[in-house]
Every structure is written in C-alpha cells, then in structure tokens.
mmCIF file of C-alpha atoms and ligand atoms in Angstrom:
data_model
loop_
_atom_site.group_PDB
_atom_site.id
_atom_site.type_symbol
_atom_site.label_atom_id
_atom_site.label_comp_id
_atom_site.label_asym_id
_atom_site.label_seq_id
_atom_site.Cartn_x
_atom_site.Cartn_y
_atom_site.Cartn_z
ATOM 1 C CA MET A 1 -3.317 7.006 -24.802
ATOM 2 C CA ARG A 2 -2.302 6.798 -21.438
ATOM 3 C CA ALA A 3 -4.725 9.657 -20.787
ATOM 4 C CA VAL A 4 -7.254 8.276 -22.076
ATOM 5 C CA LEU A 5 -6.355 4.456 -19.770
ATOM 6 C CA TRP A 6 -5.833 7.072 -16.636
ATOM 7 C CA GLY A 7 -9.417 8.946 -17.295
ATOM 8 C CA ALA A 8 -11.080 5.365 -17.984
ATOM 9 C CA ALA A 9 -9.746 4.656 -14.255
ATOM 10 C CA LEU A 10 -10.181 7.697 -12.437
ATOM 11 C CA PHE A 11 -14.249 7.363 -14.081
ATOM 12 C CA LEU A 12 -14.538 3.693 -12.911
ATOM 13 C CA CYS A 13 -13.292 5.384 -9.451
ATOM 14 C CA LEU A 14 -15.868 7.724 -9.382
ATOM 15 C CA PRO A 15 -19.002 5.603 -7.555
ATOM 16 C CA PHE A 16 -16.325 3.870 -5.737
ATOM 17 C CA VAL A 17 -15.922 6.950 -3.846
ATOM 18 C CA ALA A 18 -20.290 7.918 -3.956
ATOM 19 C CA PHE A 19 -19.921 4.350 -1.881
ATOM 20 C CA ALA A 20 -18.858 5.549 1.208
ATOM 21 C CA GLN A 21 -21.357 8.243 1.784
ATOM 22 C CA GLU A 22 -24.152 6.181 0.161
ATOM 23 C CA LYS A 23 -23.869 3.367 2.485
ATOM 24 C CA LYS A 24 -24.958 5.468 5.565
ATOM 25 C CA GLU A 25 -27.608 5.441 4.272
ATOM 26 C CA GLY A 26 -27.979 1.862 4.161
ATOM 27 C CA GLY A 27 -27.858 1.222 0.179
ATOM 28 C CA ALA A 28 -26.055 -0.987 -1.554
ATOM 29 C CA SER A 29 -23.744 -0.475 -4.364
ATOM 30 C CA LEU A 30 -22.568 -2.754 -7.121
ATOM 31 C CA GLY A 31 -18.729 -2.901 -8.874
ATOM 32 C CA GLU A 32 -18.061 -4.429 -11.667
ATOM 33 C CA ILE A 33 -14.812 -4.716 -13.495
ATOM 34 C CA ILE A 34 -14.257 -6.274 -16.610
ATOM 35 C CA ALA A 35 -11.648 -8.523 -17.781
ATOM 36 C CA GLN A 36 -10.812 -10.244 -20.748
ATOM 37 C CA LYS A 37 -12.946 -13.860 -21.797
ATOM 38 C CA SER A 38 -12.051 -16.150 -20.999
ATOM 39 C CA ALA A 39 -12.362 -20.055 -22.041
ATOM 40 C CA SER A 40 -12.682 -21.998 -18.379
ATOM 41 C CA PRO A 41 -11.202 -20.180 -15.605
ATOM 42 C CA ARG A 42 -11.133 -22.019 -12.311
ATOM 43 C CA LEU A 43 -10.475 -20.919 -8.773
ATOM 44 C CA LYS A 44 -6.869 -22.014 -7.782
ATOM 45 C CA GLU A 45 -6.918 -20.272 -4.115
ATOM 46 C CA ILE A 46 -8.147 -17.743 -1.671
ATOM 47 C CA SER A 47 -5.551 -16.402 0.497
ATOM 48 C CA LEU A 48 -6.881 -13.905 3.782
ATOM 49 C CA TYR A 49 -4.951 -11.757 5.750
ATOM 50 C CA PRO A 50 -7.282 -10.811 8.117
ATOM 51 C CA SER A 51 -6.547 -8.570 10.711
ATOM 52 C CA GLN A 52 -9.992 -7.054 13.798
ATOM 53 C CA ASP A 53 -10.750 -4.799 11.699
ATOM 54 C CA ALA A 54 -10.229 -5.464 8.393
ATOM 55 C CA VAL A 55 -8.829 -8.118 5.711
ATOM 56 C CA ARG A 56 -6.875 -7.989 2.648
ATOM 57 C CA VAL A 57 -8.256 -10.719 0.509
ATOM 58 C CA VAL A 58 -6.610 -12.000 -2.484
ATOM 59 C CA ILE A 59 -8.951 -14.304 -5.298
ATOM 60 C CA VAL A 60 -6.423 -16.111 -7.603
ATOM 61 C CA PRO A 61 -7.687 -18.262 -10.940
ATOM 62 C CA SER A 62 -6.186 -19.608 -13.038
ATOM 63 C CA GLU A 63 -6.204 -17.561 -16.003
ATOM 64 C CA LYS A 64 -7.738 -13.667 -15.922
ATOM 65 C CA VAL A 65 -11.328 -14.122 -15.755
ATOM 66 C CA GLU A 66 -14.434 -11.449 -15.852
ATOM 67 C CA PHE A 67 -15.425 -10.759 -12.206
ATOM 68 C CA LYS A 68 -17.670 -8.879 -10.588
ATOM 69 C CA TYR A 69 -18.502 -7.611 -6.161
ATOM 70 C CA ASP A 70 -21.527 -6.199 -4.771
ATOM 71 C CA LEU A 71 -22.050 -5.280 -1.259
ATOM 72 C CA LEU A 72 -25.202 -5.991 0.836
ATOM 73 C CA VAL A 73 -25.176 -4.334 3.663
ATOM 74 C CA GLY A 74 -26.394 -5.939 7.139
ATOM 75 C CA GLU A 75 -27.018 -4.362 10.307
ATOM 76 C CA GLY A 76 -23.325 -4.370 11.484
ATOM 77 C CA LYS A 77 -22.666 -6.721 9.616
ATOM 78 C CA ASP A 78 -22.497 -6.770 5.360
ATOM 79 C CA ARG A 79 -21.929 -9.336 3.520
ATOM 80 C CA ILE A 80 -19.329 -9.009 -0.295
ATOM 81 C CA TYR A 81 -20.289 -11.462 -3.012
ATOM 82 C CA VAL A 82 -17.571 -12.018 -5.542
ATOM 83 C CA ASP A 83 -18.967 -13.969 -8.720
ATOM 84 C CA LEU A 84 -16.021 -15.642 -11.000
ATOM 85 C CA LYS A 85 -17.656 -15.626 -14.859
ATOM 86 C CA GLY A 86 -17.145 -19.141 -15.930
ATOM 87 C CA GLY A 87 -15.618 -22.796 -14.553
ATOM 88 C CA THR A 88 -15.536 -24.217 -10.954
ATOM 89 C CA THR A 89 -12.936 -24.816 -8.484
ATOM 90 C CA ALA A 90 -9.422 -25.888 -9.753
ATOM 91 C CA GLU A 91 -8.411 -29.742 -8.169
ATOM 92 C CA GLY A 92 -5.958 -29.018 -5.617
ATOM 93 C CA PHE A 93 -8.334 -25.437 -3.922
ATOM 94 C CA VAL A 94 -8.717 -25.534 -0.356
ATOM 95 C CA MET A 95 -11.432 -23.317 1.673
ATOM 96 C CA PRO A 96 -9.374 -20.697 3.492
ATOM 97 C CA LYS A 97 -9.997 -21.394 7.599
ATOM 98 C CA VAL A 98 -11.270 -17.937 9.341
ATOM 99 C CA GLU A 99 -10.397 -17.160 12.479
ATOM 100 C CA ARG A 100 -13.298 -17.392 15.393
ATOM 101 C CA GLY A 101 -13.714 -13.265 16.278
ATOM 102 C CA GLY A 102 -11.895 -11.634 13.194
ATOM 103 C CA PHE A 103 -13.519 -8.748 11.383
ATOM 104 C CA LEU A 104 -14.195 -11.781 8.674
ATOM 105 C CA LYS A 105 -16.314 -14.349 9.572
ATOM 106 C CA GLY A 106 -17.101 -17.043 7.321
ATOM 107 C CA ILE A 107 -16.690 -17.384 3.486
ATOM 108 C CA ARG A 108 -19.658 -19.785 1.485
ATOM 109 C CA LEU A 109 -18.392 -20.764 -2.646
ATOM 110 C CA GLY A 110 -21.414 -21.511 -4.183
ATOM 111 C CA ASN A 111 -22.667 -22.383 -8.608
ATOM 112 C CA ARG A 112 -23.887 -20.112 -10.467
ATOM 113 C CA PRO A 113 -25.162 -20.534 -13.989
ATOM 114 C CA ASP A 114 -22.359 -18.677 -15.171
ATOM 115 C CA GLY A 115 -19.390 -19.193 -12.838
ATOM 116 C CA ILE A 116 -18.435 -19.487 -8.717
ATOM 117 C CA ARG A 117 -19.501 -17.029 -6.523
ATOM 118 C CA ILE A 118 -17.644 -16.489 -3.220
ATOM 119 C CA VAL A 119 -19.776 -15.040 -0.067
ATOM 120 C CA PHE A 120 -17.785 -13.261 2.467
ATOM 121 C CA ASP A 121 -19.254 -12.450 5.342
ATOM 122 C CA ILE A 122 -17.470 -9.626 7.265
ATOM 123 C CA GLY A 123 -18.199 -6.913 9.615
ATOM 124 C CA ALA A 124 -19.626 -3.383 8.851
ATOM 125 C CA VAL A 125 -17.217 -2.339 5.759
ATOM 126 C CA GLU A 126 -16.256 1.008 5.727
ATOM 127 C CA LYS A 127 -13.714 1.396 3.414
ATOM 128 C CA TYR A 128 -12.631 -1.346 0.339
ATOM 129 C CA ASN A 129 -9.999 -1.266 -2.076
ATOM 130 C CA VAL A 130 -9.429 -3.326 -5.287
ATOM 131 C CA LEU A 131 -7.333 -4.042 -7.591
ATOM 132 C CA VAL A 132 -5.502 -6.520 -10.075
ATOM 133 C CA LEU A 133 -2.513 -7.440 -10.324
ATOM 134 C CA ASP A 134 -0.599 -10.006 -12.892
ATOM 135 C CA ASP A 135 1.876 -12.217 -12.364
ATOM 136 C CA PRO A 136 0.247 -14.452 -11.366
ATOM 137 C CA TRP A 137 -3.054 -12.429 -12.524
ATOM 138 C CA ARG A 138 -4.946 -12.335 -9.244
ATOM 139 C CA VAL A 139 -7.512 -9.955 -7.525
ATOM 140 C CA VAL A 140 -6.559 -7.890 -4.442
ATOM 141 C CA ILE A 141 -9.508 -6.998 -2.453
ATOM 142 C CA ASP A 142 -9.762 -5.028 0.350
ATOM 143 C CA TYR A 143 -12.592 -4.852 3.134
ATOM 144 C CA ILE A 144 -11.576 -2.001 6.159
ATOM 145 C CA GLY A 145 -14.604 -1.886 8.514
ATOM 146 C CA GLY A 146 -15.190 1.435 10.627
ATOM 147 C CA PRO A 147 -17.265 1.946 14.173
ATOM 148 C CA PRO A 148 -20.040 0.749 14.315
ATOM 149 C CA PRO A 149 -23.457 2.927 14.297
ATOM 150 C CA ASP A 150 -23.147 3.144 18.326
ATOM 151 C CA GLU A 151 -19.676 4.406 18.847
ATOM 152 C CA THR A 152 -19.573 7.026 15.769
ATOM 153 C CA ILE A 153 -17.501 9.091 16.528
ATOM 154 C CA PRO A 154 -17.486 13.153 15.554
ATOM 155 C CA THR A 155 -14.939 13.818 13.651
ATOM 156 C CA GLU A 156 -13.763 16.946 12.440
ATOM 157 C CA PRO A 157 -15.538 17.689 9.238
ATOM 158 C CA GLN A 158 -13.143 18.140 6.571
ATOM 159 C CA ARG A 159 -11.586 14.571 8.203
ATOM 160 C CA PRO A 160 -12.635 11.354 6.352
ATOM 161 C CA ILE A 161 -14.999 8.930 7.972
ATOM 162 C CA LEU A 162 -12.581 6.096 8.680
ATOM 163 C CA VAL A 163 -11.193 6.737 11.963
ATOM 164 C CA PRO A 164 -8.119 3.811 13.078
ATOM 165 C CA LYS A 165 -9.045 2.044 15.225
ATOM 166 C CA LYS A 166 -7.065 0.139 17.676
ATOM 167 C CA THR A 167 -9.764 -1.665 20.776
ATOM 168 C CA PRO A 168 -13.040 -2.604 19.152
ATOM 169 C CA SER A 169 -14.299 -3.709 22.396
ATOM 170 C CA ALA A 170 -13.138 0.297 24.584
ATOM 171 C CA PRO A 171 -15.987 3.082 22.331
ATOM 172 C CA ALA A 172 -14.788 5.372 25.135
ATOM 173 C CA VAL A 173 -11.246 5.956 23.837
ATOM 174 C CA ALA A 174 -11.097 8.220 20.830
ATOM 175 C CA PRO A 175 -13.572 10.861 22.871
ATOM 176 C CA GLU A 176 -11.192 10.615 25.677
ATOM 177 C CA LYS A 177 -8.865 11.410 23.387
ATOM 178 C CA LYS A 178 -10.212 14.235 22.377
ATOM 179 C CA THR A 179 -9.661 16.417 26.060
ATOM 180 C CA ALA A 180 -6.141 14.493 25.996
ATOM 181 C CA ALA A 181 -4.279 17.942 26.309
ATOM 182 C CA LYS A 182 -5.033 18.308 30.244
ATOM 183 C CA GLU A 183 -4.330 14.271 31.058
ATOM 184 C CA PRO A 184 -0.524 13.158 32.015
ATOM 185 C CA LYS A 185 1.721 12.655 28.984
ATOM 186 C CA LYS A 186 2.438 9.405 28.157
ATOM 187 C CA PRO A 187 6.427 8.417 27.515
ATOM 188 C CA PRO A 188 6.157 8.617 24.125
ATOM 189 C CA ARG A 189 6.069 5.278 22.335
ATOM 190 C CA PRO A 190 9.187 4.224 20.257
ATOM 191 C CA PHE A 191 8.584 5.077 16.324
ATOM 192 C CA VAL A 192 7.923 1.642 14.083
ATOM 193 C CA LEU A 193 8.950 2.940 10.675
ATOM 194 C CA VAL A 194 8.714 -0.299 8.211
ATOM 195 C CA LEU A 195 10.879 -0.348 5.128
ATOM 196 C CA ASP A 196 10.054 -2.511 2.386
ATOM 197 C CA PRO A 197 13.173 -3.287 -0.004
ATOM 198 C CA GLY A 198 11.644 -3.750 -3.316
ATOM 199 C CA HIS A 199 11.148 -7.325 -5.001
ATOM 200 C CA GLY A 200 13.536 -10.841 -3.771
ATOM 201 C CA GLY A 201 13.834 -13.352 -4.525
ATOM 202 C CA LYS A 202 13.017 -14.729 -8.306
ATOM 203 C CA ASP A 203 12.231 -11.283 -8.433
ATOM 204 C CA PRO A 204 15.295 -9.173 -9.044
ATOM 205 C CA GLY A 205 13.721 -5.758 -10.296
ATOM 206 C CA ALA A 206 15.797 -3.498 -12.186
ATOM 207 C CA LEU A 207 19.393 -5.648 -13.636
ATOM 208 C CA ARG A 208 22.415 -4.057 -14.417
ATOM 209 C CA LYS A 209 25.963 -5.050 -14.995
ATOM 210 C CA GLY A 210 25.114 -7.920 -12.872
ATOM 211 C CA ILE A 211 23.866 -5.557 -9.391
ATOM 212 C CA ALA A 212 20.242 -6.170 -8.922
ATOM 213 C CA GLU A 213 17.828 -3.555 -7.163
ATOM 214 C CA LYS A 214 17.100 -6.179 -4.963
ATOM 215 C CA ASP A 215 19.741 -7.140 -3.037
ATOM 216 C CA VAL A 216 20.730 -3.383 -3.254
ATOM 217 C CA VAL A 217 17.653 -1.852 -1.641
ATOM 218 C CA LEU A 218 18.126 -4.789 1.283
ATOM 219 C CA GLU A 219 21.192 -3.253 1.963
ATOM 220 C CA PHE A 220 19.576 0.102 2.230
ATOM 221 C CA ALA A 221 17.613 -1.203 4.708
ATOM 222 C CA GLN A 222 19.934 -2.576 6.896
ATOM 223 C CA THR A 223 21.669 0.592 6.743
ATOM 224 C CA ILE A 224 18.928 2.249 7.350
ATOM 225 C CA ARG A 225 17.965 -0.127 10.650
ATOM 226 C CA ASN A 226 21.716 0.075 11.882
ATOM 227 C CA ARG A 227 21.750 3.940 11.501
ATOM 228 C CA ALA A 228 18.684 4.338 13.760
ATOM 229 C CA VAL A 229 19.872 1.779 16.512
ATOM 230 C CA ALA A 230 22.639 4.484 16.526
ATOM 231 C CA ARG A 231 21.090 7.741 16.452
ATOM 232 C CA HIS A 232 17.619 7.217 16.482
ATOM 233 C CA PRO A 233 16.990 4.855 18.980
ATOM 234 C CA ASP A 234 13.403 6.037 19.571
ATOM 235 C CA ILE A 235 12.925 4.785 15.928
ATOM 236 C CA THR A 236 12.592 0.985 15.234
ATOM 237 C CA VAL A 237 12.860 -0.209 11.917
ATOM 238 C CA LEU A 238 11.573 -2.960 10.852
ATOM 239 C CA LEU A 239 12.044 -4.701 7.364
ATOM 240 C CA THR A 240 9.273 -6.553 5.374
ATOM 241 C CA ARG A 241 11.889 -9.183 3.829
ATOM 242 C CA GLU A 242 15.204 -9.573 5.992
ATOM 243 C CA ASN A 243 16.905 -11.997 3.508
ATOM 244 C CA ASP A 244 16.850 -12.635 -0.565
ATOM 245 C CA ARG A 245 12.950 -14.046 -0.748
ATOM 246 C CA PHE A 246 10.470 -13.240 -2.774
ATOM 247 C CA VAL A 247 7.378 -11.432 -1.402
ATOM 248 C CA PRO A 248 4.297 -10.977 -2.933
ATOM 249 C CA LEU A 249 3.483 -7.161 -3.864
ATOM 250 C CA GLU A 250 -0.706 -7.012 -1.140
ATOM 251 C CA GLU A 251 1.557 -9.316 1.636
ATOM 252 C CA ARG A 252 3.996 -5.903 2.060
ATOM 253 C CA ALA A 253 2.151 -3.583 3.578
ATOM 254 C CA VAL A 254 0.378 -6.404 4.896
ATOM 255 C CA ILE A 255 2.965 -6.865 6.874
ATOM 256 C CA ALA A 256 3.632 -2.990 7.713
ATOM 257 C CA ASN A 257 -0.046 -2.939 9.250
ATOM 258 C CA ARG A 258 0.282 -5.845 11.233
ATOM 259 C CA HIS A 259 3.516 -4.265 12.884
ATOM 260 C CA ASP A 260 1.329 -1.576 13.219
ATOM 261 C CA GLY A 261 3.593 1.326 11.686
ATOM 262 C CA ASP A 262 3.600 4.713 12.382
ATOM 263 C CA LEU A 263 5.348 5.288 8.239
ATOM 264 C CA PHE A 264 5.643 2.604 5.264
ATOM 265 C CA ILE A 265 8.267 2.883 2.772
ATOM 266 C CA SER A 266 9.064 1.246 -0.114
ATOM 267 C CA LEU A 267 12.755 1.140 -1.239
ATOM 268 C CA HIS A 268 13.181 0.843 -4.656
ATOM 269 C CA THR A 269 16.020 1.795 -7.122
ATOM 270 C CA ASN A 270 15.406 3.127 -10.793
ATOM 271 C CA ALA A 271 16.680 2.727 -14.260
ATOM 272 C CA TYR A 272 16.706 4.087 -17.945
ATOM 273 C CA SER A 273 17.930 3.493 -20.710
ATOM 274 C CA ASP A 274 19.526 6.904 -21.319
ATOM 275 C CA PRO A 275 22.858 6.121 -18.480
ATOM 276 C CA ALA A 276 23.747 9.864 -18.633
ATOM 277 C CA ILE A 277 19.780 9.908 -15.944
ATOM 278 C CA GLY A 278 19.799 9.605 -12.160
ATOM 279 C CA GLY A 279 18.964 11.235 -9.190
ATOM 280 C CA VAL A 280 16.222 10.449 -6.207
ATOM 281 C CA GLU A 281 12.859 10.289 -5.785
ATOM 282 C CA VAL A 282 10.384 10.202 -3.386
ATOM 283 C CA TYR A 283 7.045 9.999 -3.811
ATOM 284 C CA HIS A 284 3.420 9.242 -1.853
ATOM 285 C CA LEU A 285 0.293 7.824 -2.811
ATOM 286 C CA ASP A 286 -1.689 9.163 -5.155
ATOM 287 C CA ASN A 287 -3.867 8.063 -7.603
ATOM 288 C CA ARG A 288 -3.379 11.041 -10.515
ATOM 289 C CA SER A 289 -0.433 10.606 -11.686
ATOM 290 C CA ASP A 290 1.456 12.658 -14.643
ATOM 291 C CA ASP A 291 3.149 10.735 -17.582
ATOM 292 C CA TYR A 292 6.529 10.109 -15.848
ATOM 293 C CA THR A 293 5.396 8.743 -12.395
ATOM 294 C CA GLU A 294 2.303 6.873 -14.354
ATOM 295 C CA LYS A 295 5.418 5.316 -16.571
ATOM 296 C CA LEU A 296 7.132 5.057 -13.317
ATOM 297 C CA THR A 297 4.393 2.845 -11.619
ATOM 298 C CA ARG A 298 3.987 1.169 -14.794
ATOM 299 C CA VAL A 299 7.206 -0.406 -13.764
ATOM 300 C CA GLU A 300 7.354 -0.826 -9.950
ATOM 301 C CA ASN A 301 3.756 -1.630 -10.531
ATOM 302 C CA GLN A 302 4.912 -4.670 -12.789
ATOM 303 C CA ILE A 303 2.314 -3.755 -15.722
ATOM 304 C CA THR A 304 3.553 -4.975 -18.539
ATOM 305 C CA ASN A 305 0.798 -3.974 -21.202
ATOM 306 C CA ASP A 306 -1.890 -1.368 -21.290
ATOM 307 C CA ASN A 307 -4.881 -3.450 -21.374
ATOM 308 C CA SER A 308 -3.874 -3.775 -17.840
ATOM 309 C CA LEU A 309 -3.648 -0.886 -16.573
ATOM 310 C CA LEU A 310 -7.101 0.054 -16.898
ATOM 311 C CA ASN A 311 -7.909 -2.952 -15.136
ATOM 312 C CA THR A 312 -6.302 -2.042 -12.162
ATOM 313 C CA ILE A 313 -9.153 -0.575 -10.640
ATOM 314 C CA LEU A 314 -10.637 1.130 -7.916
ATOM 315 C CA VAL A 315 -8.398 2.182 -5.239
ATOM 316 C CA ASP A 316 -9.857 3.738 -3.065
ATOM 317 C CA MET A 317 -7.891 6.839 -1.180
ATOM 318 C CA THR A 318 -9.184 5.128 2.211
ATOM 319 C CA MET A 319 -5.285 6.425 3.028
ATOM 320 C CA SER A 320 -6.246 9.679 2.134
ATOM 321 C CA PHE A 321 -6.373 9.688 5.611
ATOM 322 C CA TYR A 322 -2.182 9.816 6.136
ATOM 323 C CA THR A 323 -2.048 11.797 3.006
ATOM 324 C CA ASP A 324 -1.038 14.257 4.652
ATOM 325 C CA ASP A 325 0.953 12.739 6.928
ATOM 326 C CA SER A 326 2.465 11.606 3.859
ATOM 327 C CA ARG A 327 3.587 14.672 2.595
ATOM 328 C CA LYS A 328 4.820 15.620 5.421
ATOM 329 C CA PHE A 329 7.440 13.389 5.802
ATOM 330 C CA ALA A 330 8.652 13.765 2.281
ATOM 331 C CA ASP A 331 9.091 17.236 2.194
ATOM 332 C CA ALA A 332 11.038 16.660 5.485
ATOM 333 C CA PHE A 333 12.952 14.082 3.635
ATOM 334 C CA GLY A 334 13.077 16.013 0.335
ATOM 335 C CA GLY A 335 14.609 19.077 2.462
ATOM 336 C CA ARG A 336 16.994 16.998 3.624
ATOM 337 C CA LEU A 337 18.172 15.580 0.466
ATOM 338 C CA GLU A 338 18.130 18.311 -1.159
ATOM 339 C CA LYS A 339 21.444 19.333 1.490
ATOM 340 C CA THR A 340 22.455 16.009 1.738
ATOM 341 C CA LEU A 341 22.426 14.565 -2.268
ATOM 342 C CA PRO A 342 24.965 17.260 -3.506
ATOM 343 C CA ARG A 343 27.877 16.254 -1.583
ATOM 344 C CA PHE A 344 27.765 12.904 -3.777
ATOM 345 C CA GLY A 345 26.859 15.049 -6.757
ATOM 346 C CA VAL A 346 23.679 12.890 -7.066
ATOM 347 C CA ARG A 347 20.260 15.298 -7.691
ATOM 348 C CA LEU A 348 16.958 15.251 -6.107
ATOM 349 C CA ARG A 349 14.693 14.668 -9.614
ATOM 350 C CA GLY A 350 11.590 15.520 -6.490
ATOM 351 C CA TRP A 351 9.880 15.001 -4.137
ATOM 352 C CA ARG A 352 5.983 15.995 -3.615
ATOM 353 C CA ARG A 353 4.546 13.507 -6.487
ATOM 354 C CA GLY A 354 2.325 11.265 -5.865
ATOM 355 C CA ALA A 355 2.049 8.275 -7.485
ATOM 356 C CA LEU A 356 -0.520 4.796 -7.270
ATOM 357 C CA PHE A 357 2.078 2.196 -6.007
ATOM 358 C CA PHE A 358 -0.068 -1.076 -5.420
ATOM 359 C CA VAL A 359 2.644 -1.604 -3.042
ATOM 360 C CA LEU A 360 1.369 1.243 -0.631
ATOM 361 C CA VAL A 361 -2.153 0.752 -1.233
ATOM 362 C CA GLY A 362 -3.560 -0.400 1.994
ATOM 363 C CA ALA A 363 -0.989 -0.099 4.206
ATOM 364 C CA ARG A 364 -2.631 2.030 7.184
ATOM 365 C CA MET A 365 -0.411 4.488 8.136
ATOM 366 C CA PRO A 366 1.692 7.291 5.765
ATOM 367 C CA SER A 367 3.209 5.300 3.256
ATOM 368 C CA LEU A 368 6.153 6.780 0.859
ATOM 369 C CA LEU A 369 7.865 4.822 -2.297
ATOM 370 C CA VAL A 370 11.298 6.345 -3.015
ATOM 371 C CA GLU A 371 14.100 5.327 -5.448
ATOM 372 C CA VAL A 372 17.361 5.427 -4.079
ATOM 373 C CA GLY A 373 19.233 6.107 -7.372
ATOM 374 C CA TYR A 374 19.514 4.763 -10.672
ATOM 375 C CA LEU A 375 21.322 1.509 -11.179
ATOM 376 C CA SER A 376 21.763 2.748 -15.436
ATOM 377 C CA ASN A 377 23.742 5.417 -14.239
ATOM 378 C CA PRO A 378 27.193 4.168 -13.716
ATOM 379 C CA LYS A 379 28.340 6.380 -11.075
ATOM 380 C CA GLU A 380 24.855 5.839 -9.101
ATOM 381 C CA ARG A 381 25.336 1.938 -9.688
ATOM 382 C CA ASP A 382 28.960 2.610 -7.792
ATOM 383 C CA LEU A 383 27.570 5.094 -4.659
ATOM 384 C CA MET A 384 25.013 2.694 -4.062
ATOM 385 C CA ARG A 385 26.800 0.167 -2.850
ATOM 386 C CA LYS A 386 28.827 2.365 -0.401
ATOM 387 C CA LYS A 387 28.146 2.435 3.330
ATOM 388 C CA ALA A 388 28.947 6.282 2.704
ATOM 389 C CA TYR A 389 25.861 7.160 0.706
ATOM 390 C CA GLN A 390 23.768 4.393 2.570
ATOM 391 C CA GLU A 391 23.886 5.973 5.727
ATOM 392 C CA ALA A 392 24.129 9.412 4.282
ATOM 393 C CA LEU A 393 20.218 8.687 2.425
ATOM 394 C CA ALA A 394 19.778 7.010 6.207
ATOM 395 C CA ASP A 395 20.458 10.231 8.041
ATOM 396 C CA ALA A 396 18.462 12.102 5.673
ATOM 397 C CA LEU A 397 15.720 9.858 6.311
ATOM 398 C CA LEU A 398 15.338 9.121 10.164
ATOM 399 C CA ASP A 399 16.698 13.387 10.693
ATOM 400 C CA ALA A 400 13.867 14.082 8.509
ATOM 401 C CA ILE A 401 11.269 11.389 10.694
ATOM 402 C CA ALA A 402 12.513 12.853 14.175
ATOM 403 C CA GLU A 403 12.200 16.687 13.222
ATOM 404 C CA VAL A 404 8.275 15.793 11.570
ATOM 405 C CA ARG A 405 7.354 14.019 14.838
ATOM 406 C CA ARG A 406 9.005 17.051 17.253
ATOM 407 C CA THR A 407 7.003 19.499 14.667
ATOM 408 C CA HIS A 408 3.057 17.801 13.752
ATOM 409 C CA THR A 409 0.851 16.164 15.414
ATOM 410 C CA LEU A 410 0.096 13.275 13.454
ATOM 411 C CA ALA A 411 -2.562 11.759 12.448
ATOM 412 C CA LYS A 412 -1.465 7.880 13.685
ATOM 413 C CA GLU A 413 -1.372 8.417 16.975
ATOM 414 C CA ARG A 414 -2.094 6.167 20.031
ATOM 415 C CA PRO A 415 -4.556 6.778 22.683
HETATM 416 ZN ZN1 ZN B 501 11.591 -1.388 -8.135
#
C-alpha cells in the first residue's frame, strides 16, 4: 500500500519537474490537487513569508478543501491563481499586507461560481514547492524567482537552473564570481549554522517517562551553540526557537532563510515500540524513500493517515541545488559519529539516507535532519540528557562542518 502511495506521489511530481523547462518557452502549466470533498469550507487565513526573490504562502481554510492552482507567465512577472472549491472568506478574515519592493507584488481575492480564487501577482517564477500540512489543514506554496532573462547567467551544464541570487540589483556579480580565482581573497565570513530544535510548545514530539523530545533537542541545540563559541568561533550558531514555544513546521525553513544560513539542521529524537532499538540517524532531503525512512518521515511530518500522504504532494527538488552539499555534510558528520558513538555504546544507524522531511523543504541551503537517539531506549534516554553525550555529538558535528569547509567548495558561497 505504501509503495502505491509513493508511486502516486512521484507520478504527481513528473509534470511538476517538467514545469521549469516548459516555462522557458513561455508555456503555462497547471497543477491540480484533489483533496476530499467538503461542505462549506471557508478561507480563514493567508500568511506570507516574503523575501526579495521568493515568497512562501500559507493558505488556511476552515477545513480540508479541494483546490487547484495555475500559473500565468507574463513578461518578467507572473500571476498565480489558487482556487479553493466551495465557500467564501471566513468571518474575520483579513487580507495580509504586501510590502512594496518584494518578489510578491500583490494579492487579490475573487469569487468563482464554485468557490473562491486567490490571485498572487509575483515576479518571474523559476520553481515552486507545494505542500499540504495537517493540524490545521493548510496549503504551503513556495514561489521562487530566478534571474530575469537579461541577467541569465550561463551555469555549468549539470547545474540546475536555480541560482541563488543575493543582489538582484547587481547583475554582474555572478559572472565575476566565475573569474574570482585571480582576485584578492576576502576574509572568510563566519559560517552560519541554523539549528532547528524540533517541536516545541503545545507539540512535545515523542514522550517517554516524562521526558519530552522538544526539551531534549532544545538542550542539544544550546549545547552545540556553546561548543561552537568555545571551539569553532568561525561558526555562528542560530536557533529557530530559543525556548519552549510552538513554531509551525512551515516557519522553520523560513527562519533559516532569513538568517541566510549555510547549513540547516533539524534536531529530533526517535522513538519506537521496542525499547532495545536505538541509535543515531542523519538524513538529508530527498523525495525518494525506502520503507523505513518513510515511516520516520511520517512521524516527523506528523502525518497520521494514508490519505493525507497522497496529498502531500509536489515537492520540487528546488533544493536539489544543495543536495550534493547536504550529502557532504552528512558524510563528514557520519564519519565522525562512527568514531564518537562507540564510546557511549550507541550505534550509528545510518547517515546516507534521504527522506522527504517537510521541515527541510524550502530551505535555500544544504539541510539535514538528525535523530540524536531513541527516547524509547532507556539507556539513550538517560544519555541524551548528559552533557558529555551532547558535547560529543556537538563536537562531531562542528568538526565535520569545519572539515567540509576546508576540503570542499560549497555551492552556497557569497560573492
Ligand atoms: Zn521529532
């Protein structure tokens, strides 16, 4: 059953992948997602996470709705429709403010015979991601811009067309970068590591014997930051949450992007029915999945039933631009964990696995998800709260980052 569902999910990806190429010839594309029928859904909220060259839009109806979206390609600017079937705006709905000068230019609402239409006026869309999240049911869409036609930069043939663009007003930046070898070296900037302690607030994550995942992973994040200050001052560690507060899944990558991170790591603890099972796992973002990683993905994505998986859709590998680098970090970290963990009698279960974690989707930097141990394993439950274990993992991670920076040229580098 699972294989069938994933097959369906992958099938849905196909027209989506083709989209980026089609668009070059000025073609439009249509995506359509069917959710369960519903009586009278209402549009409750639209949240925006805008930036200069991208926007994440979160559409929250009162309940699960059938919806579709469509892109109209214009000259240097595009228009997106999102149609929600049935209903109208909910009482108290407030149109979000659109700030001037961003990638998102405006939003309009219109009535349709069969529902409501939301129109987004935006810059030229290069890629997008569509996710559906539960609790509350909502649609999350990333629209990501690319360089305008006259700024199109010839890239290496195997590179995806998405080029991280930091300074839209300075078209000459990227070509110069190609010949930067002969220019005097700028002092290296600090490496920005954004840590995401999973869960928080009303969402405790896994719970065993009164120990909550949300607390354990926050401690880990703080320990990693402290170790960076003490041992790797050229690595700046920032957290998506500093305390026990709830952060929606879709906000976490946004926070990482706002910090313009070089690496984004979501921290979690695992749990299983058999207390003998234990170990550490390191994942990178991938839309293919084997049985095991799929189960884990479902837990970390808070997917509760099979139907919703089918609707969790169309994740473009926009971030495939960073996949190679994500693997480099995972490899270096895994290599060090292999040496560190036996000291504590903990197993390294794997570190070359890809999985589709929504929390990582949309992060415009390499990204990993790390399960620091099993809360259901009594030994690891104790260990994970011990400074010595936290610091050993922190050092393995920070040393791995330093090693990757020494030995590789990363795709995400500043001009
Ligand atoms: Zn978790």
